[in-house]
Each structure stands twice: as C-alpha cells, then as structure tokens.
C-alpha cells in the first residue's frame, strides 16, 4: 500500500469525525461504556504509563500561579514527561500566547513593588502625623471657612490632636524596628521575584515541556474539512443551546467558543482521536477549560464526561479517551498569584470572621471561575444554594488525594486553609460545612491538625491537616 493510500485511509471524512446525531449500534455503545467503566479507576489515578495529553490552558495557567504551585507542577511534569503528549494545535496555541501570559505576570511584579512604595509613602506621612486630606479640608473648604467657623476650629483642634497621637504612636519602642523589618521582607521578596524577570528566555516550563512527546499534525485538507463540520455542528447547537432539556445532546468539543477563530478544541479532539487510533492506546486528556461545559459538564461538585463523548471517541478510535479536569487530577488551586484586590482566600477568611458572614461563597455562575474582585458588603445578600455540603467520606477522599499529591510533588503537607478554601471551595463545596465536617472528623480521631514549620525560614508556619494512621 503506497503512502497516498494510507493517508487517504487515515484522513477524516464524514464517517469518522465527532458527530452528535450519529446513532451507534448497541454493541458499540456497550463496548465503549464497559471499557470506560473497567479502566476508569486506573485513569483517575493516572496509574501506569497511560498517555497524558494536556490542553493549552493547563500549560499557560502555570504562569499565573504561586511559586510553590509552579514547583509542584514542574515536579509532576518532570516525573511524567515520558508519557505526556502535546498535540500540534496545543503546541501552536501555547507558543502563540506564552509571551502574553509571561508579561502579564511580570506586570504583576511591577504592581507588587509599586504598591509597596505607595504604602511606604503613606507610613512616612503618618509618622509625621498627617492625615491625607485633613489639612486641605479644614483650610480650603469654602463652607467651613464662610459659614461654620466654630466647626472649623473644632476640626482644626481635632486634627492637631490626631497628629500628636500619631507621632506618639510611631515613637513607641520597637515600632520603627517593626517597620524596618517589614521593609526588609518586602525587599527580599522583590529580589526573589526579580530572579524570574528573564522568564521569557530562561523559562523552567519551556525547558521541561520541550521534552514532552508530540502528536502528529493534521494536514491542511483535514483541518479545512473539520472546520466545515464544526460550522455545521455549531449551527445545530446554537438552535437548541438555550434548551437545557436537549442542548446536551448537541454538545461537542469547542461548541462553547466565542472566539473569532473557534476551531481549536475541535481540532485538538480529532488530533487526539487520530493518535489513539494509530497508536492503539487509551489516553487521558486534562483540561482547565470547563466553564463552557463543552468538554465536561458540572453535576453538583463533580465534572462529568458526556456519555456521547465516550461512545463517539471509542467508535472513532476503538480506544478509550478519558476527559478529566486538570484541577481535580493536579492538586493545585490555580489561584492567581496577583489580583487587583486581596486574594479570594483572604477576602473570604476576613468575611468569615465577621458577625454577618454566612457559609456561601459569592463565587456565582461558573463556580470554578477565578474572580478578581469580591464585594464583601454583598457577601450575605448573594448567598445562593449553588454550593454543596461535603460528606465525611468525600472530605477524607479529597484529603487523601491531596496528601498523595503533597508527598509526590509538593512539600509533604496539606495546608488547612488552602485545602478548604482554595481546593474544596473551588470545586464547589460549602466552606462552613467543610469546616464543620473537619471538626467532626477531628473529634472522631480520624484526622488531625498541626502546625507545619517549613525548613526555609523565609516561609511562615502553616496550619496543616492530615489523616491519622
């Protein structure tokens, strides 16, 4: 058989692409679902040498998370690089957007340093007894000057009293040393972050993923054919997408895209299918792109594969494709390293310490979406029944998985607040219920909390949680 014949045989055509309206024989559906069920546990645990294929977002999200989580991902990538694959479409998307993500990160470093400079200036003003705007208000306000001299005199005296109290406060023993100590720590962080400034050219992630295996690119004819089929499927999906009773039947990879060029996910899917078929192997596909519900759909706190995806994949390749949430299998929070306001965790902890706080987060809509700004004044009024209480069994199972990750790729401990707020919370579990379950399990002697003291004195002590032997 010549090369042309092989190529024609392997190329995509009407009968071997993802289709939402194709009806498969009972035997095909039964085999697809049985294979999926029989192999699911090993796939969920990423056991053995099953190929792992990453979506673009899993790689790009590396540039927006904390250093400790980056190190954990690097360990995972390094230890599993022999079985990690990139499709050509993922490779192209990663290289296209990599610099933009890096520069967004570097901008956050500038903001970090500049914000502290503003704080230092504010501290210096306070040391001199100045309240921003108070002098100007007393001296320049026309209403006070013309009509309310008595109040103006009262405010002026009050201003002078505040100045004296502030000067006395900053003159207290040890306060100046404390300010200097904080400045030293900020400077240490600045120097540490500056070490990442050349990440465009000296990139730990790029160094690692250059060793990943690659999946053959689809040819131009195949891509053009898939784009035309995408347009046809998308047209049908758009007709029913607002009907929750039947829109799932017409869901396909990439149907939720609103980009000018929406074909990426559809091409990635078929690159994977061709790889499975030609290599005669199953594979795990890990993605963080779960908000559009076109790779996975949310059922309470779980992200579930569409059944017709399982059957379609098997019928096209005679192999099993496991589409999983990367945030579930890679036990990192993917919380951003920098936001315009305080981090989600800090905002929620602050709110949970107030008398008005209830248990629901005000992360609405897509519950796993990272939110940059949180209005804590609205914390109580925006409580909706969208979060689930976690059971003891689920709590222990999630903690066990996090401990495995921490032992293999992390620092050997699971932080309590990170586990409940950043991990369980992002998955959709109610914060207050999680803490209540934690207390019950601790009373039953099944788990324990303790203080983890890091070897590096640069890091703070952390309250940690573990399953008791």
PDB file of N, CA and C in Angstrom, residues 43-48 50-54 58-59 62 68-85 205 208-209 212 284 286 324-326 328-332 334 404-410:
ATOM      1  N   UNK A  43      -7.388   5.223  35.271  1.00  0.00           N
ATOM      2  CA  UNK A  43      -7.239   6.507  34.588  1.00  0.00           C
ATOM      3  C   UNK A  43      -7.329   7.666  35.575  1.00  0.00           C
ATOM      4  N   UNK A  44      -8.268   7.582  36.508  1.00  0.00           N
ATOM      5  CA  UNK A  44      -8.423   8.642  37.501  1.00  0.00           C
ATOM      6  C   UNK A  44      -7.173   8.800  38.351  1.00  0.00           C
ATOM      7  N   UNK A  45      -6.510   7.703  38.620  1.00  0.00           N
ATOM      8  CA  UNK A  45      -5.286   7.737  39.427  1.00  0.00           C
ATOM      9  C   UNK A  45      -4.040   7.994  38.593  1.00  0.00           C
ATOM     10  N   UNK A  46      -4.232   8.123  37.269  1.00  0.00           N
ATOM     11  CA  UNK A  46      -3.106   8.303  36.339  1.00  0.00           C
ATOM     12  C   UNK A  46      -2.085   7.185  36.517  1.00  0.00           C
ATOM     13  N   UNK A  47      -2.602   5.983  36.759  1.00  0.00           N
ATOM     14  CA  UNK A  47      -1.732   4.841  37.008  1.00  0.00           C
ATOM     15  C   UNK A  47      -1.058   4.360  35.727  1.00  0.00           C
ATOM     16  N   UNK A  48       0.054   3.651  35.946  1.00  0.00           N
ATOM     17  CA  UNK A  48       0.756   3.028  34.826  1.00  0.00           C
ATOM     18  C   UNK A  48       1.368   4.049  33.893  1.00  0.00           C
ATOM     19  N   UNK A  50      -0.280   5.189  31.043  1.00  0.00           N
ATOM     20  CA  UNK A  50      -1.290   5.703  30.139  1.00  0.00           C
ATOM     21  C   UNK A  50      -0.901   7.104  29.675  1.00  0.00           C
ATOM     22  N   UNK A  51      -0.928   7.373  28.371  1.00  0.00           N
ATOM     23  CA  UNK A  51      -0.556   8.705  27.883  1.00  0.00           C
ATOM     24  C   UNK A  51      -1.424   9.799  28.489  1.00  0.00           C
ATOM     25  N   UNK A  52      -0.794  10.913  28.817  1.00  0.00           N
ATOM     26  CA  UNK A  52      -1.484  12.091  29.340  1.00  0.00           C
ATOM     27  C   UNK A  52      -1.328  13.205  28.319  1.00  0.00           C
ATOM     28  N   UNK A  53      -2.447  13.791  27.916  1.00  0.00           N
ATOM     29  CA  UNK A  53      -2.433  14.865  26.929  1.00  0.00           C
ATOM     30  C   UNK A  53      -2.990  16.117  27.591  1.00  0.00           C
ATOM     31  N   UNK A  54      -2.243  17.220  27.537  1.00  0.00           N
ATOM     32  CA  UNK A  54      -2.659  18.454  28.190  1.00  0.00           C
ATOM     33  C   UNK A  54      -3.321  19.404  27.209  1.00  0.00           C
ATOM     34  N   UNK A  58      -3.852  24.347  30.598  1.00  0.00           N
ATOM     35  CA  UNK A  58      -3.126  23.756  31.728  1.00  0.00           C
ATOM     36  C   UNK A  58      -1.688  24.257  31.746  1.00  0.00           C
ATOM     37  N   UNK A  59      -1.114  24.408  30.579  1.00  0.00           N
ATOM     38  CA  UNK A  59       0.258  24.896  30.482  1.00  0.00           C
ATOM     39  C   UNK A  59       0.334  26.396  30.737  1.00  0.00           C
ATOM     40  N   UNK A  62       0.179  27.922  34.276  1.00  0.00           N
ATOM     41  CA  UNK A  62       1.409  27.835  35.067  1.00  0.00           C
ATOM     42  C   UNK A  62       1.942  29.230  35.382  1.00  0.00           C
ATOM     43  N   UNK A  68       5.211  28.132  44.783  1.00  0.00           N
ATOM     44  CA  UNK A  68       5.149  26.784  45.355  1.00  0.00           C
ATOM     45  C   UNK A  68       4.350  25.854  44.446  1.00  0.00           C
ATOM     46  N   UNK A  69       3.245  26.357  43.878  1.00  0.00           N
ATOM     47  CA  UNK A  69       2.451  25.519  42.984  1.00  0.00           C
ATOM     48  C   UNK A  69       3.168  25.297  41.657  1.00  0.00           C
ATOM     49  N   UNK A  70       3.922  26.274  41.208  1.00  0.00           N
ATOM     50  CA  UNK A  70       4.737  26.067  39.992  1.00  0.00           C
ATOM     51  C   UNK A  70       5.726  24.922  40.208  1.00  0.00           C
ATOM     52  N   UNK A  71       6.352  24.943  41.365  1.00  0.00           N
ATOM     53  CA  UNK A  71       7.333  23.892  41.648  1.00  0.00           C
ATOM     54  C   UNK A  71       6.675  22.515  41.662  1.00  0.00           C
ATOM     55  N   UNK A  72       5.446  22.442  42.188  1.00  0.00           N
ATOM     56  CA  UNK A  72       4.731  21.165  42.215  1.00  0.00           C
ATOM     57  C   UNK A  72       4.412  20.696  40.795  1.00  0.00           C
ATOM     58  N   UNK A  73       3.949  21.617  39.954  1.00  0.00           N
ATOM     59  CA  UNK A  73       3.661  21.253  38.571  1.00  0.00           C
ATOM     60  C   UNK A  73       4.921  20.817  37.839  1.00  0.00           C
ATOM     61  N   UNK A  74       6.022  21.528  38.097  1.00  0.00           N
ATOM     62  CA  UNK A  74       7.287  21.166  37.455  1.00  0.00           C
ATOM     63  C   UNK A  74       7.691  19.743  37.830  1.00  0.00           C
ATOM     64  N   UNK A  75       7.505  19.385  39.110  1.00  0.00           N
ATOM     65  CA  UNK A  75       7.840  18.028  39.544  1.00  0.00           C
ATOM     66  C   UNK A  75       6.965  17.002  38.828  1.00  0.00           C
ATOM     67  N   UNK A  76       5.670  17.316  38.736  1.00  0.00           N
ATOM     68  CA  UNK A  76       4.764  16.397  38.045  1.00  0.00           C
ATOM     69  C   UNK A  76       5.152  16.255  36.581  1.00  0.00           C
ATOM     70  N   UNK A  77       5.401  17.369  35.922  1.00  0.00           N
ATOM     71  CA  UNK A  77       5.784  17.335  34.508  1.00  0.00           C
ATOM     72  C   UNK A  77       7.076  16.547  34.310  1.00  0.00           C
ATOM     73  N   UNK A  78       8.045  16.796  35.176  1.00  0.00           N
ATOM     74  CA  UNK A  78       9.349  16.151  35.036  1.00  0.00           C
ATOM     75  C   UNK A  78       9.240  14.640  35.241  1.00  0.00           C
ATOM     76  N   UNK A  79       8.496  14.216  36.255  1.00  0.00           N
ATOM     77  CA  UNK A  79       8.397  12.787  36.556  1.00  0.00           C
ATOM     78  C   UNK A  79       7.551  12.023  35.534  1.00  0.00           C
ATOM     79  N   UNK A  80       6.693  12.729  34.809  1.00  0.00           N
ATOM     80  CA  UNK A  80       5.794  12.057  33.871  1.00  0.00           C
ATOM     81  C   UNK A  80       6.041  12.439  32.417  1.00  0.00           C
ATOM     82  N   UNK A  81       7.157  13.086  32.150  1.00  0.00           N
ATOM     83  CA  UNK A  81       7.398  13.585  30.799  1.00  0.00           C
ATOM     84  C   UNK A  81       7.482  12.470  29.757  1.00  0.00           C
ATOM     85  N   UNK A  82       7.784  11.259  30.194  1.00  0.00           N
ATOM     86  CA  UNK A  82       7.888  10.137  29.246  1.00  0.00           C
ATOM     87  C   UNK A  82       6.542   9.742  28.667  1.00  0.00           C
ATOM     88  N   UNK A  83       5.437  10.196  29.316  1.00  0.00           N
ATOM     89  CA  UNK A  83       4.113   9.800  28.822  1.00  0.00           C
ATOM     90  C   UNK A  83       3.187  10.998  28.602  1.00  0.00           C
ATOM     91  N   UNK A  84       3.739  12.181  28.621  1.00  0.00           N
ATOM     92  CA  UNK A  84       2.949  13.381  28.359  1.00  0.00           C
ATOM     93  C   UNK A  84       3.089  13.760  26.890  1.00  0.00           C
ATOM     94  N   UNK A  85       1.960  14.036  26.270  1.00  0.00           N
ATOM     95  CA  UNK A  85       1.934  14.355  24.847  1.00  0.00           C
ATOM     96  C   UNK A  85       1.313  15.739  24.630  1.00  0.00           C
ATOM     97  N   UNK A 205       9.393  26.106  32.609  1.00  0.00           N
ATOM     98  CA  UNK A 205       8.326  25.322  31.988  1.00  0.00           C
ATOM     99  C   UNK A 205       8.695  24.943  30.565  1.00  0.00           C
ATOM    100  N   UNK A 208      11.081  22.112  30.398  1.00  0.00           N
ATOM    101  CA  UNK A 208      10.518  20.794  30.697  1.00  0.00           C
ATOM    102  C   UNK A 208       9.666  20.280  29.546  1.00  0.00           C
ATOM    103  N   UNK A 209       8.745  21.120  29.049  1.00  0.00           N
ATOM    104  CA  UNK A 209       7.801  20.611  28.055  1.00  0.00           C
ATOM    105  C   UNK A 209       8.454  20.405  26.690  1.00  0.00           C
ATOM    106  N   UNK A 212       8.459  16.823  26.166  1.00  0.00           N
ATOM    107  CA  UNK A 212       7.221  16.070  26.001  1.00  0.00           C
ATOM    108  C   UNK A 212       7.164  15.465  24.606  1.00  0.00           C
ATOM    109  N   UNK A 284      -5.527   9.892  28.617  1.00  0.00           N
ATOM    110  CA  UNK A 284      -6.200  10.838  29.496  1.00  0.00           C
ATOM    111  C   UNK A 284      -5.970  12.239  28.945  1.00  0.00           C
ATOM    112  N   UNK A 286      -6.366  16.136  29.969  1.00  0.00           N
ATOM    113  CA  UNK A 286      -6.575  17.008  31.118  1.00  0.00           C
ATOM    114  C   UNK A 286      -6.770  18.446  30.647  1.00  0.00           C
ATOM    115  N   UNK A 324     -10.733  14.587  31.669  1.00  0.00           N
ATOM    116  CA  UNK A 324     -10.781  14.882  33.097  1.00  0.00           C
ATOM    117  C   UNK A 324     -10.401  16.329  33.364  1.00  0.00           C
ATOM    118  N   UNK A 325     -10.861  16.828  34.484  1.00  0.00           N
ATOM    119  CA  UNK A 325     -10.493  18.182  34.910  1.00  0.00           C
ATOM    120  C   UNK A 325      -9.086  18.179  35.487  1.00  0.00           C
ATOM    121  N   UNK A 326      -8.220  19.023  34.943  1.00  0.00           N
ATOM    122  CA  UNK A 326      -6.846  19.102  35.451  1.00  0.00           C
ATOM    123  C   UNK A 326      -6.830  19.583  36.896  1.00  0.00           C
ATOM    124  N   UNK A 328      -8.722  18.794  39.136  1.00  0.00           N
ATOM    125  CA  UNK A 328      -9.039  17.679  40.017  1.00  0.00           C
ATOM    126  C   UNK A 328      -7.852  16.727  40.125  1.00  0.00           C
ATOM    127  N   UNK A 329      -7.202  16.455  39.006  1.00  0.00           N
ATOM    128  CA  UNK A 329      -6.112  15.479  38.999  1.00  0.00           C
ATOM    129  C   UNK A 329      -4.780  16.097  39.411  1.00  0.00           C
ATOM    130  N   UNK A 330      -4.523  17.340  39.063  1.00  0.00           N
ATOM    131  CA  UNK A 330      -3.322  18.042  39.502  1.00  0.00           C
ATOM    132  C   UNK A 330      -3.734  18.865  40.707  1.00  0.00           C
ATOM    133  N   UNK A 331      -3.314  18.457  41.890  1.00  0.00           N
ATOM    134  CA  UNK A 331      -3.906  19.011  43.113  1.00  0.00           C
ATOM    135  C   UNK A 331      -3.303  20.363  43.462  1.00  0.00           C
ATOM    136  N   UNK A 332      -3.454  21.305  42.539  1.00  0.00           N
ATOM    137  CA  UNK A 332      -3.054  22.684  42.805  1.00  0.00           C
ATOM    138  C   UNK A 332      -4.291  23.552  42.622  1.00  0.00           C
ATOM    139  N   UNK A 334      -4.594  26.619  41.350  1.00  0.00           N
ATOM    140  CA  UNK A 334      -4.601  27.513  40.198  1.00  0.00           C
ATOM    141  C   UNK A 334      -5.094  28.905  40.574  1.00  0.00           C
ATOM    142  N   UNK A 404      -1.491  12.570  48.829  1.00  0.00           N
ATOM    143  CA  UNK A 404      -0.671  11.859  47.837  1.00  0.00           C
ATOM    144  C   UNK A 404       0.071  12.851  46.957  1.00  0.00           C
ATOM    145  N   UNK A 405      -0.661  13.871  46.520  1.00  0.00           N
ATOM    146  CA  UNK A 405      -0.018  14.883  45.671  1.00  0.00           C
ATOM    147  C   UNK A 405       1.100  15.596  46.432  1.00  0.00           C
ATOM    148  N   UNK A 406       0.818  15.961  47.693  1.00  0.00           N
ATOM    149  CA  UNK A 406       1.811  16.671  48.501  1.00  0.00           C
ATOM    150  C   UNK A 406       3.066  15.828  48.712  1.00  0.00           C
ATOM    151  N   UNK A 407       2.879  14.521  48.900  1.00  0.00           N
ATOM    152  CA  UNK A 407       4.029  13.632  49.097  1.00  0.00           C
ATOM    153  C   UNK A 407       4.842  13.467  47.814  1.00  0.00           C
ATOM    154  N   UNK A 408       4.148  13.384  46.681  1.00  0.00           N
ATOM    155  CA  UNK A 408       4.844  13.128  45.415  1.00  0.00           C
ATOM    156  C   UNK A 408       5.427  14.385  44.777  1.00  0.00           C
ATOM    157  N   UNK A 409       4.684  15.484  44.859  1.00  0.00           N
ATOM    158  CA  UNK A 409       5.082  16.675  44.112  1.00  0.00           C
ATOM    159  C   UNK A 409       5.150  17.947  44.945  1.00  0.00           C
ATOM    160  N   UNK A 410       4.545  17.926  46.145  1.00  0.00           N
ATOM    161  CA  UNK A 410       4.506  19.126  46.967  1.00  0.00           C
ATOM    162  C   UNK A 410       5.560  19.133  48.050  1.00  0.00           C
TER     163      UNK A 410
END
